[in-house]
Amino acid sequence: MLERSELADNALQALHDEDYDVPFNTQSLNHDGLIFMGGRVSESLNGEWTFCVDLLDTGLRQKWFAMLPEAPEDRTEPWDYDPYMGDTVPVPSNWAMLKEKWYFFEGSTWYTRPLDVDEIAETKRTFLRFGAAAYDCKIFLNGEFVGNHYGASTPFCVELTGKLKPGRNWIMACVNNTRTRDRVPMRNTDWFNYGGLYREVSVFQTPKSLIKDFFLYLVPDGTYSKLCAEVTIDGPLIEEAVELNIPSLGIDIAVLLDETGKARIEFAAAPDLWCPETPVLYDVTVTYGEDQVSDRVGFRQIERRGTDIVLNGEPLFLRGISVHEDDAVLGKVTSEADLHRRFDHARELGCNYLRLAHYPHHELAAQLADELGFLLWEEIPVYWAIDFENPATYRDAENQLCELIKRDRNRASVVIWSVGNENPDTDARLEFMKGLADTAKRLDPTRLTSAACLVNHAQNRIEDRLAAHIDVIGLNEYYGWYEEDFEDLAAIGENSDPDRPVVISETGADGVIGEKGPTKGLFSEDYMAEVYTKQIATLRQLAYVKGMSPWILYDFRVERRQNIFQNGYNHKGLIAADKKTKKKAFHILADYYRQIAAGQGNTRKAS
Ligand code: GCU
């Protein structure tokens, strides 16, 4: 904390310092930190936090984070914000959904809450964990800057060990959601820019030596007979091995660590295989000294063979739907009930697969998909015209990818890592996204990579240089909506000869239901239904199409859609924003998926 006089002096100097934010952009909270949670017991810090918007970054300039708690009548210097009193907001939440005047707010905001500590346990380490914070989150403890994180949808931890004091501590988070050219995503997206601490915040302790990372998978060699475990220890190496237990498989083995605290072991096992129809999960524990983590892991093999996507040796068709994290009331906050509703609707649609667009969704989504039996495409928001020439942008994108993979790579349901969506075909973009695809493979050799790629509309052919560097070609096509001529879609089918699977990662049309929508023509429910009928009739002819995730399950909020029918929403949802009212196209797609599930789907077999 700073004395009043120091704050007063600084307030004057701060008027002439436009580099005030540089010391707080270390991006020191990243995937090198603790990402894997492994069922650790934690104390929730959800609930009311003091909150204030700070459009001009006055808080960083005037060092509000360094103010001492003090009653107004005791203050001898005028002040512009008091972190310890004023408005409060519930965490998790998006401020846009809390007050009309905050709806379009973009900039810095301040969240403050106390953290009371009974005693400082010398043998323990203490971490603060944020499920996500949109977008730049600077953390302060008792007036000291302890790091910042970039990225709106991935978890991060900040270690408080040695910085906490007995009794009352103060945590402050300066959360900034400003859209900029060099962020990921950049300043133009087709989804609402929700800011805030919108996922859970918690605090937990570990022993000095902790299990930092744990990855357990079926060795993808087609024998279904070996598992591989990769473990990383952080802290003093007090023992030479970690203990790995999978009771249902009779596995109880010691895994030797190398001198850096890492271990990798392959061992024989014959698990029942996970798949959507039989989502078998195994309880696993890893023990190292005093530390123990656990997980529930499914074992399966996903691969591509030519233009087929193959799960456990069987080719399959991905009957999917795309989803955003968006709620008319909650904004980007996800609840377990919201997720169960999403999966219930997907099941009703006949899905075995969902595309979690365009950013990492809440970690509970993949955990539930593991339990319920859905396959997932997970994605980082390398969306549209990212600043592909900028190394800092690449560092941000790669960090978000690594945080997503380290968070979810024990989730059997996740089968595809997507490194982007609809990006311009430039050399810089190719290098940027190839680098991301290579990073994904390096961190996780067991899954497929993809991206929503490009079409050469002049030649009516699937053509994207990135395709050679990913396993599955994602194809966003909107014939019947943005592109007029359906015959061109059929032509693409004839003119393209991909050597790997194609998944229609998006297709669809807006349809505004009820009296708010037109009775015919664009934006009418009937026109949307007609587009689905024509799309299905055409797509079912394309033998190399091995899945689809039409855009999108629910109508969703977005600033850039303001015509008389949109009113700040994208209405391509098969279900309206109430997440109840189904449109005609829902039933058309459900009928097609029923046919596919019954084996009549594509009328043209692969040649
Ligand atoms: C694009 C984009 C989506 C967008 C959709 C649309 O393909 O990937 O994010 O919402 O089209 O225009 O509705």
XYZ file of C-alpha atoms and ligand atoms in Angstrom:
620
model
C 0.000 0.000 0.000
C 1.080 3.632 -0.388
C 0.892 6.454 2.125
C -1.602 9.229 1.366
C 1.146 11.676 0.535
C 2.730 9.254 -1.940
C -0.656 8.745 -3.594
C -1.224 12.481 -3.737
C 2.189 13.082 -5.333
C 1.604 10.279 -7.793
C -1.832 11.599 -8.783
C -0.123 14.733 -10.091
C 2.695 12.897 -11.890
C 0.188 10.456 -13.380
C -1.379 13.245 -15.426
C 1.744 13.307 -17.576
C 2.518 9.601 -17.892
C 0.884 7.815 -20.807
C 3.021 4.720 -20.253
C 1.276 4.109 -16.940
C 0.022 0.681 -17.996
C 3.319 -0.788 -19.246
C 4.384 -2.209 -15.827
C 1.077 -4.121 -15.650
C 1.325 -5.901 -18.992
C 3.659 -8.733 -18.056
C 1.245 -11.478 -19.110
C 2.967 -13.440 -16.354
C -0.194 -15.427 -15.599
C -0.265 -17.942 -18.457
C -0.161 -21.615 -19.388
C 3.208 -22.039 -17.635
C 1.265 -21.619 -14.400
C -1.094 -24.063 -12.756
C -3.898 -24.945 -15.193
C -4.790 -28.569 -14.392
C -7.003 -28.619 -11.306
C -7.526 -32.362 -10.805
C -10.445 -32.081 -8.446
C -8.533 -30.020 -5.890
C -10.602 -28.796 -2.954
C -10.925 -25.027 -3.138
C -12.736 -22.256 -1.300
C -15.115 -20.269 -3.480
C -14.623 -16.522 -3.706
C -17.819 -16.120 -5.710
C -20.270 -13.555 -4.394
C -20.371 -9.773 -3.974
C -17.220 -7.881 -4.948
C -16.937 -4.065 -4.836
C -17.041 -2.861 -8.442
C -16.441 0.263 -10.460
C -16.008 1.102 -14.130
C -12.843 3.030 -14.965
C -12.954 4.188 -18.576
C -9.798 6.313 -18.472
C -7.690 3.889 -16.412
C -7.645 6.415 -13.580
C -7.204 3.508 -11.184
C -3.911 2.449 -12.732
C -2.783 6.054 -13.172
C -3.653 7.065 -9.577
C -2.759 3.614 -8.160
C -6.155 3.015 -6.561
C -4.905 -0.519 -5.852
C -2.450 0.997 -3.342
C -5.072 2.881 -1.323
C -5.467 1.878 2.306
C -8.942 1.134 3.697
C -10.085 4.276 5.511
C -13.362 5.876 6.568
C -14.274 8.850 4.359
C -14.229 11.200 7.339
C -10.637 10.185 8.093
C -9.355 10.884 4.611
C -7.256 14.037 4.232
C -6.716 13.810 0.470
C -9.533 13.984 -2.096
C -10.037 10.657 -3.865
C -11.751 9.536 -7.095
C -12.546 5.968 -6.189
C -12.514 3.938 -3.030
C -11.843 0.236 -3.757
C -13.364 -0.727 -0.421
C -16.822 0.813 -0.752
C -19.450 1.628 -3.356
C -21.332 -0.519 -5.871
C -20.987 -4.291 -5.597
C -21.601 -6.919 -8.284
C -22.016 -10.682 -8.047
C -19.051 -12.727 -9.265
C -19.361 -14.500 -11.652
C -21.188 -12.015 -13.872
C -20.842 -9.822 -16.962
C -21.307 -6.150 -16.076
C -23.214 -5.600 -19.355
C -26.088 -7.623 -17.930
C -26.223 -5.829 -14.595
C -26.950 -2.194 -15.389
C -28.272 -0.489 -18.522
C -25.472 2.089 -18.295
C -22.840 -0.704 -18.375
C -24.318 -2.556 -21.397
C -21.861 -1.304 -23.998
C -19.122 -0.356 -21.521
C -15.617 -1.201 -22.769
C -12.582 -0.392 -20.715
C -11.086 -1.123 -17.320
C -13.140 -2.064 -14.298
C -12.143 -2.746 -10.709
C -13.249 -5.713 -8.612
C -12.241 -5.793 -4.927
C -12.878 -8.215 -2.080
C -11.224 -9.200 1.209
C -9.513 -12.532 1.770
C -9.238 -13.409 5.447
C -6.462 -15.770 6.455
C -6.431 -17.372 9.879
C -2.800 -18.412 9.828
C -0.014 -18.681 7.285
C 0.873 -22.374 6.947
C 4.603 -22.499 6.183
C 4.246 -25.955 4.624
C 1.566 -24.899 2.153
C 1.306 -22.932 -1.077
C -1.723 -20.744 -1.792
C -3.213 -20.090 -5.232
C -5.994 -17.872 -6.508
C -7.822 -19.315 -9.542
C -9.958 -17.480 -12.088
C -12.099 -19.662 -14.400
C -11.906 -16.808 -16.893
C -11.751 -13.014 -16.990
C -12.587 -11.016 -20.130
C -10.043 -9.886 -21.429
C -6.964 -8.474 -19.640
C -6.991 -9.219 -15.916
C -4.435 -7.498 -13.663
C -4.281 -8.877 -10.127
C -3.237 -6.951 -7.023
C -2.821 -8.336 -3.506
C -2.632 -5.849 -0.617
C -1.628 -3.117 -3.062
C 1.048 -5.167 -4.847
C 0.753 -6.071 -8.541
C 1.075 -9.885 -8.783
C 0.581 -10.420 -12.506
C -1.829 -10.175 -15.397
C -3.510 -12.578 -17.812
C -4.578 -12.096 -21.440
C -7.467 -14.015 -22.965
C -11.179 -13.906 -22.218
C -12.055 -17.600 -21.932
C -9.309 -19.655 -20.304
C -8.446 -20.281 -16.638
C -5.371 -19.035 -14.835
C -3.881 -19.163 -11.357
C -1.861 -16.632 -9.429
C 0.323 -17.855 -6.553
C -0.089 -15.889 -3.338
C 2.426 -17.886 -1.296
C 4.630 -15.579 0.779
C 2.493 -12.539 -0.048
C -0.473 -13.162 2.234
C -0.541 -11.849 5.784
C -2.513 -13.235 8.733
C -5.918 -11.576 9.029
C -7.441 -9.398 6.304
C -5.924 -9.297 2.837
C -7.343 -7.430 -0.116
C -7.637 -8.831 -3.628
C -8.181 -6.444 -6.523
C -8.695 -7.358 -10.166
C -8.531 -4.720 -12.881
C -10.461 -6.316 -15.767
C -10.327 -4.650 -19.188
C -12.452 -5.835 -22.124
C -11.423 -3.228 -24.695
C -11.443 -4.641 -28.225
C -8.147 -3.938 -29.986
C -6.524 -4.740 -33.315
C -3.880 -6.995 -31.761
C -5.960 -9.052 -29.326
C -7.398 -12.566 -29.877
C -10.151 -12.036 -30.943
C -9.489 -8.643 -32.419
C -11.924 -5.707 -32.397
C -14.499 -7.104 -34.838
C -16.473 -10.247 -33.931
C -19.958 -11.564 -34.507
C -20.601 -12.144 -30.840
C -21.129 -9.749 -27.942
C -18.084 -8.389 -26.168
C -19.013 -9.435 -22.644
C -16.473 -8.223 -20.067
C -15.862 -9.213 -16.485
C -15.094 -11.957 -13.980
C -17.731 -14.260 -15.476
C -16.544 -17.671 -14.294
C -15.783 -18.970 -10.817
C -13.052 -17.490 -8.603
C -11.533 -19.664 -5.899
C -8.572 -20.003 -3.563
C -6.853 -23.253 -2.693
C -3.767 -24.620 -0.993
C -1.292 -27.287 -1.996
C 1.803 -28.860 -0.414
C 5.148 -27.294 -1.331
C 5.611 -30.062 -3.928
C 2.516 -30.294 -6.100
C 1.269 -32.182 -9.127
C 1.157 -29.339 -11.639
C 0.018 -31.212 -14.728
C -1.388 -34.652 -15.521
C -2.315 -36.059 -18.939
C -3.656 -39.613 -19.304
C -4.646 -41.144 -22.624
C -5.023 -44.294 -24.691
C -1.923 -44.712 -26.824
C -3.314 -44.040 -30.327
C -1.651 -47.069 -31.980
C -4.840 -48.880 -32.886
C -4.236 -51.706 -30.397
C -6.417 -50.185 -27.628
C -4.080 -51.945 -25.202
C -1.806 -49.283 -23.760
C -2.275 -46.120 -21.724
C 0.178 -43.282 -21.378
C 0.504 -40.968 -18.377
C 2.450 -37.702 -18.410
C 3.000 -35.936 -15.074
C 4.774 -32.727 -14.079
C 5.749 -31.890 -10.499
C 6.307 -28.309 -9.352
C 8.384 -27.619 -6.266
C 11.038 -29.636 -4.402
C 11.457 -33.205 -5.675
C 10.858 -35.021 -2.393
C 10.238 -38.455 -3.886
C 11.495 -40.135 -6.996
C 8.140 -41.275 -8.327
C 4.466 -40.420 -8.440
C 1.836 -43.065 -7.762
C -0.848 -43.622 -10.377
C -4.027 -45.493 -9.447
C -6.845 -46.615 -11.721
C -8.685 -49.027 -9.402
C -11.223 -50.302 -11.986
C -8.344 -51.355 -14.223
C -6.234 -52.749 -11.406
C -3.563 -50.143 -12.107
C -1.395 -49.098 -9.173
C 2.020 -48.081 -10.465
C 4.938 -45.869 -9.562
C 5.979 -43.473 -12.311
C 9.607 -42.421 -12.075
C 10.364 -38.702 -12.380
C 13.308 -37.248 -14.260
C 15.532 -34.604 -12.715
C 13.191 -31.847 -13.945
C 10.172 -33.318 -12.162
C 8.576 -34.758 -15.283
C 7.450 -38.343 -15.846
C 6.041 -40.237 -18.815
C 5.054 -43.884 -18.787
C 3.245 -46.261 -21.127
C 1.678 -49.330 -19.566
C -0.599 -52.161 -20.569
C -4.315 -51.736 -19.919
C -7.502 -52.824 -21.632
C -10.131 -50.242 -20.747
C -13.680 -50.306 -22.071
C -13.612 -47.689 -24.787
C -15.387 -44.359 -24.429
C -17.793 -43.343 -27.206
C -21.017 -41.307 -27.327
C -23.108 -44.443 -27.030
C -21.113 -45.829 -24.075
C -19.361 -42.911 -22.324
C -17.309 -45.051 -19.935
C -15.152 -43.079 -17.502
C -12.520 -44.316 -15.061
C -11.659 -42.791 -11.688
C -7.969 -41.969 -11.574
C -5.796 -40.624 -8.744
C -2.226 -39.406 -8.798
C -0.305 -39.066 -5.550
C 2.991 -37.335 -4.853
C 4.035 -36.958 -1.223
C 1.236 -35.019 0.463
C -0.364 -34.001 -2.810
C -3.136 -35.906 -4.557
C -5.218 -35.061 -7.613
C -7.984 -37.011 -9.279
C -9.872 -37.091 -12.543
C -12.516 -39.125 -14.387
C -11.025 -40.136 -17.723
C -12.465 -41.873 -20.775
C -10.236 -43.782 -23.190
C -10.839 -43.718 -26.923
C -8.941 -43.217 -30.167
C -9.872 -40.554 -32.719
C -8.057 -40.443 -36.032
C -8.527 -39.677 -39.666
C -8.151 -42.259 -42.412
C -8.276 -40.599 -45.798
C -11.506 -38.599 -45.806
C -12.958 -40.553 -42.869
C -13.115 -39.521 -39.235
C -12.604 -42.729 -37.273
C -13.527 -43.294 -33.616
C -12.228 -46.528 -32.051
C -11.707 -47.956 -35.527
C -15.178 -47.097 -36.808
C -15.835 -44.301 -39.348
C -18.509 -41.916 -38.088
C -20.528 -38.898 -39.143
C -20.529 -35.921 -36.786
C -24.180 -34.978 -36.296
C -23.600 -31.643 -34.715
C -24.679 -28.139 -33.902
C -22.671 -25.014 -33.140
C -23.109 -23.219 -29.841
C -21.987 -19.923 -28.342
C -21.844 -19.119 -24.641
C -24.657 -16.615 -24.564
C -27.750 -16.105 -22.483
C -30.427 -13.441 -22.670
C -30.172 -12.928 -18.893
C -26.734 -14.234 -17.872
C -24.661 -13.007 -20.820
C -21.582 -15.224 -21.142
C -22.004 -16.780 -17.683
C -22.622 -20.508 -17.916
C -24.453 -22.502 -15.262
C -24.722 -26.260 -14.949
C -28.455 -25.951 -15.665
C -27.707 -23.931 -18.806
C -25.285 -26.612 -19.970
C -27.702 -29.463 -19.284
C -30.368 -27.589 -21.280
C -27.864 -27.198 -24.143
C -27.068 -30.905 -24.172
C -30.741 -31.867 -23.807
C -31.591 -29.809 -26.898
C -28.631 -31.311 -28.759
C -29.856 -34.790 -27.859
C -33.367 -33.899 -29.037
C -31.808 -32.732 -32.307
C -30.145 -36.141 -32.665
C -26.603 -34.812 -32.181
C -23.548 -36.809 -31.207
C -21.335 -33.723 -31.531
C -21.163 -29.987 -30.761
C -18.909 -27.231 -32.026
C -18.093 -25.015 -29.045
C -17.594 -21.768 -30.966
C -15.505 -19.522 -31.122
C -13.524 -19.639 -27.857
C -12.961 -22.080 -24.953
C -16.256 -22.692 -23.182
C -16.656 -23.308 -19.431
C -14.677 -26.395 -18.374
C -17.908 -27.979 -17.150
C -19.043 -28.287 -20.797
C -16.413 -30.923 -21.643
C -16.854 -32.597 -18.256
C -20.574 -33.012 -18.915
C -19.963 -34.083 -22.519
C -17.695 -36.830 -21.141
C -20.497 -38.046 -18.885
C -23.367 -37.631 -21.370
C -21.585 -38.896 -24.503
C -21.041 -36.017 -26.924
C -18.022 -35.331 -29.124
C -16.673 -31.781 -29.037
C -14.832 -29.351 -31.301
C -13.098 -26.796 -29.064
C -11.667 -23.589 -30.465
C -9.568 -20.520 -29.725
C -10.842 -17.139 -30.990
C -8.404 -16.657 -33.884
C -11.318 -15.150 -35.691
C -11.383 -13.167 -38.967
C -8.647 -10.537 -39.486
C -6.329 -11.255 -36.559
C -3.070 -9.266 -36.511
C -1.173 -12.205 -38.016
C 2.034 -10.179 -38.504
C 2.276 -9.375 -34.767
C 4.452 -11.667 -32.570
C 2.617 -10.462 -29.438
C -0.659 -11.551 -31.023
C 0.805 -14.972 -31.784
C 2.029 -15.275 -28.182
C -1.487 -14.443 -26.960
C -3.153 -16.932 -29.331
C -0.690 -19.715 -28.554
C -1.054 -19.136 -24.819
C -4.841 -19.396 -25.027
C -4.466 -22.619 -27.037
C -2.058 -24.106 -24.494
C -4.301 -23.116 -21.578
C -7.290 -24.736 -23.316
C -5.383 -27.945 -24.076
C -3.880 -28.245 -20.584
C -7.336 -27.657 -19.119
C -9.235 -30.167 -21.270
C -6.861 -32.781 -22.666
C -8.124 -35.435 -20.221
C -11.623 -35.010 -21.638
C -12.491 -37.927 -23.964
C -15.335 -35.883 -25.468
C -12.909 -33.344 -26.962
C -11.802 -34.747 -30.334
C -10.914 -31.624 -32.310
C -8.781 -28.576 -31.438
C -9.636 -25.742 -33.800
C -7.091 -23.012 -34.330
C -9.328 -20.481 -36.005
C -12.264 -19.347 -38.027
C -12.677 -17.726 -41.446
C -9.302 -16.054 -41.657
C -7.911 -14.279 -44.748
C -5.605 -16.449 -46.883
C -2.288 -14.634 -46.461
C 1.247 -15.954 -45.929
C 1.296 -14.453 -42.425
C -1.989 -16.160 -41.556
C -0.703 -19.469 -42.885
C 2.445 -19.324 -40.781
C 0.527 -18.138 -37.697
C -2.101 -20.895 -37.861
C 0.313 -23.625 -38.922
C 2.308 -22.729 -35.829
C -0.806 -23.103 -33.677
C -1.718 -26.423 -35.283
C 1.815 -27.711 -34.672
C 1.644 -26.552 -31.044
C -1.626 -28.413 -30.570
C -0.069 -31.621 -31.921
C 3.013 -31.168 -29.748
C 0.940 -30.767 -26.566
C -1.553 -33.435 -27.558
C -0.758 -36.047 -30.250
C -4.066 -37.827 -29.601
C -6.549 -35.431 -31.165
C -7.408 -33.968 -34.558
C -6.786 -30.357 -35.515
C -9.028 -28.195 -37.627
C -10.112 -24.666 -38.484
C -12.988 -23.101 -40.395
C -11.222 -22.797 -43.737
C -11.833 -20.931 -46.962
C -13.479 -21.667 -50.282
C -12.146 -20.449 -53.599
C -15.426 -18.947 -54.757
C -14.029 -18.001 -58.157
C -13.178 -21.644 -58.840
C -16.038 -22.987 -56.678
C -13.620 -25.277 -54.897
C -12.551 -25.979 -51.344
C -9.107 -24.443 -51.400
C -7.078 -23.297 -48.409
C -3.347 -23.655 -47.985
C -3.935 -24.263 -44.269
C -5.769 -27.521 -45.065
C -2.459 -29.346 -45.543
C -1.503 -28.567 -41.936
C -4.686 -29.647 -40.171
C -6.496 -33.002 -40.030
C -10.074 -31.913 -40.689
C -11.171 -29.154 -43.060
C -13.845 -27.025 -41.443
C -16.067 -25.374 -44.051
C -18.350 -22.468 -43.224
C -20.747 -22.097 -46.152
C -23.971 -20.138 -46.286
C -25.480 -21.002 -49.642
C -29.012 -19.747 -49.545
C -28.077 -16.899 -47.214
C -24.833 -14.979 -47.880
C -24.128 -16.869 -51.087
C -27.023 -16.899 -53.507
C -26.681 -19.810 -55.807
C -27.204 -23.309 -54.392
C -25.870 -24.763 -57.607
C -22.478 -23.369 -56.558
C -22.587 -25.550 -53.443
C -23.188 -28.614 -55.596
C -20.382 -27.417 -57.875
C -18.034 -27.199 -54.909
C -18.912 -30.790 -54.248
C -17.981 -31.738 -57.791
C -14.912 -29.521 -58.125
C -13.311 -30.343 -54.783
C -11.314 -33.426 -54.090
C -10.052 -33.103 -50.514
C -7.666 -35.749 -49.222
C -8.989 -35.387 -45.670
C -12.378 -35.163 -43.991
C -14.536 -32.074 -44.448
C -16.936 -30.939 -41.734
C -19.501 -28.269 -42.545
C -18.550 -26.164 -39.533
C -21.270 -23.634 -40.267
C -24.299 -23.230 -42.463
C -27.697 -21.698 -41.813
C -29.852 -18.603 -42.106
C -31.567 -16.082 -39.871
C -35.188 -16.766 -38.995
C -37.070 -14.446 -36.666
C -39.909 -16.327 -35.093
C -43.347 -15.018 -34.285
C -44.753 -11.573 -35.007
C -41.349 -9.920 -34.733
C -40.300 -11.626 -37.928
C -41.494 -11.194 -41.509
C -43.958 -13.798 -42.800
C -41.845 -14.502 -45.886
C -38.477 -13.727 -47.458
C -35.181 -13.069 -45.696
C -35.352 -13.259 -41.887
C -38.600 -15.201 -42.015
C -38.845 -18.559 -40.259
C -40.094 -20.155 -43.478
C -37.139 -18.905 -45.507
C -34.753 -20.306 -42.870
C -36.540 -23.669 -43.080
C -36.230 -23.624 -46.864
C -32.489 -23.002 -46.640
C -32.099 -26.004 -44.309
C -34.080 -28.216 -46.640
C -31.949 -27.228 -49.640
C -28.673 -27.418 -47.700
C -29.422 -30.953 -46.530
C -30.493 -32.068 -50.001
C -27.159 -30.817 -51.384
C -24.796 -31.783 -48.559
C -26.027 -35.349 -48.407
C -24.625 -35.782 -51.927
C -21.064 -34.903 -50.844
C -19.365 -38.158 -49.828
C -16.339 -36.458 -48.223
C -18.527 -34.431 -45.846
C -18.174 -36.328 -42.567
C -20.057 -34.049 -40.282
C -21.828 -30.775 -39.812
C -22.491 -28.263 -37.076
C -25.042 -25.791 -38.489
C -24.981 -22.261 -37.150
C -26.383 -22.279 -34.418
C -28.428 -23.802 -31.567
C -29.746 -20.577 -29.982
C -30.202 -16.985 -31.177
C -27.457 -14.903 -29.588
C -26.640 -11.302 -28.719
C -24.321 -9.281 -30.954
C -23.709 -5.558 -31.332
C -23.309 -5.552 -35.121
C -26.779 -6.841 -36.041
C -29.201 -3.947 -35.791
C -31.748 -4.223 -38.613
C -35.441 -4.105 -37.764
C -35.611 -7.882 -37.356
C -32.277 -8.415 -35.570
C -32.315 -5.741 -32.831
C -28.873 -6.644 -31.557
C -29.267 -10.381 -32.093
C -28.101 -12.979 -34.581
C -31.228 -15.004 -35.325
C -29.676 -18.099 -36.941
C -30.590 -20.123 -33.865
C -32.656 -23.254 -34.380
C -34.169 -22.160 -31.082
C -34.998 -18.574 -30.137
C -33.059 -16.680 -27.454
C -35.581 -17.865 -24.852
C -33.865 -21.263 -25.262
C -37.363 -22.817 -25.502
C -39.082 -21.833 -28.784
C -38.019 -24.131 -31.602
C -38.109 -22.955 -35.188
C -39.194 -25.093 -38.170
C -35.582 -25.655 -39.185
C -34.950 -27.470 -35.873
C -37.281 -30.265 -36.914
C -35.883 -30.395 -40.467
C -32.352 -30.944 -39.158
C -33.553 -33.400 -36.490
C -35.245 -35.443 -39.188
C -32.031 -35.566 -41.239
C -29.989 -36.634 -38.234
C -32.505 -39.379 -37.512
C -31.992 -40.640 -41.063
C -28.197 -40.526 -40.670
C -28.353 -42.320 -37.334
C -30.502 -44.965 -39.043
C -27.880 -45.302 -41.754
C -29.733 -43.576 -44.588
C -27.966 -40.235 -44.276
C -25.705 -39.565 -47.228
C -27.124 -40.821 -50.493
C -23.658 -41.029 -52.034
C -21.207 -43.427 -50.461
C -17.548 -42.497 -50.379
C -15.946 -43.613 -53.666
C -19.660 -16.636 -39.786
C -18.996 -16.679 -38.435
C -19.971 -16.701 -37.282
C -21.109 -15.741 -37.590
C -21.880 -16.332 -38.751
C -23.033 -15.419 -39.197
O -19.408 -17.812 -40.478
O -18.103 -17.771 -38.271
O -19.281 -16.316 -36.098
O -21.971 -15.574 -36.474
O -21.035 -16.505 -39.889
O -22.780 -14.598 -40.071
O -24.112 -15.532 -38.605
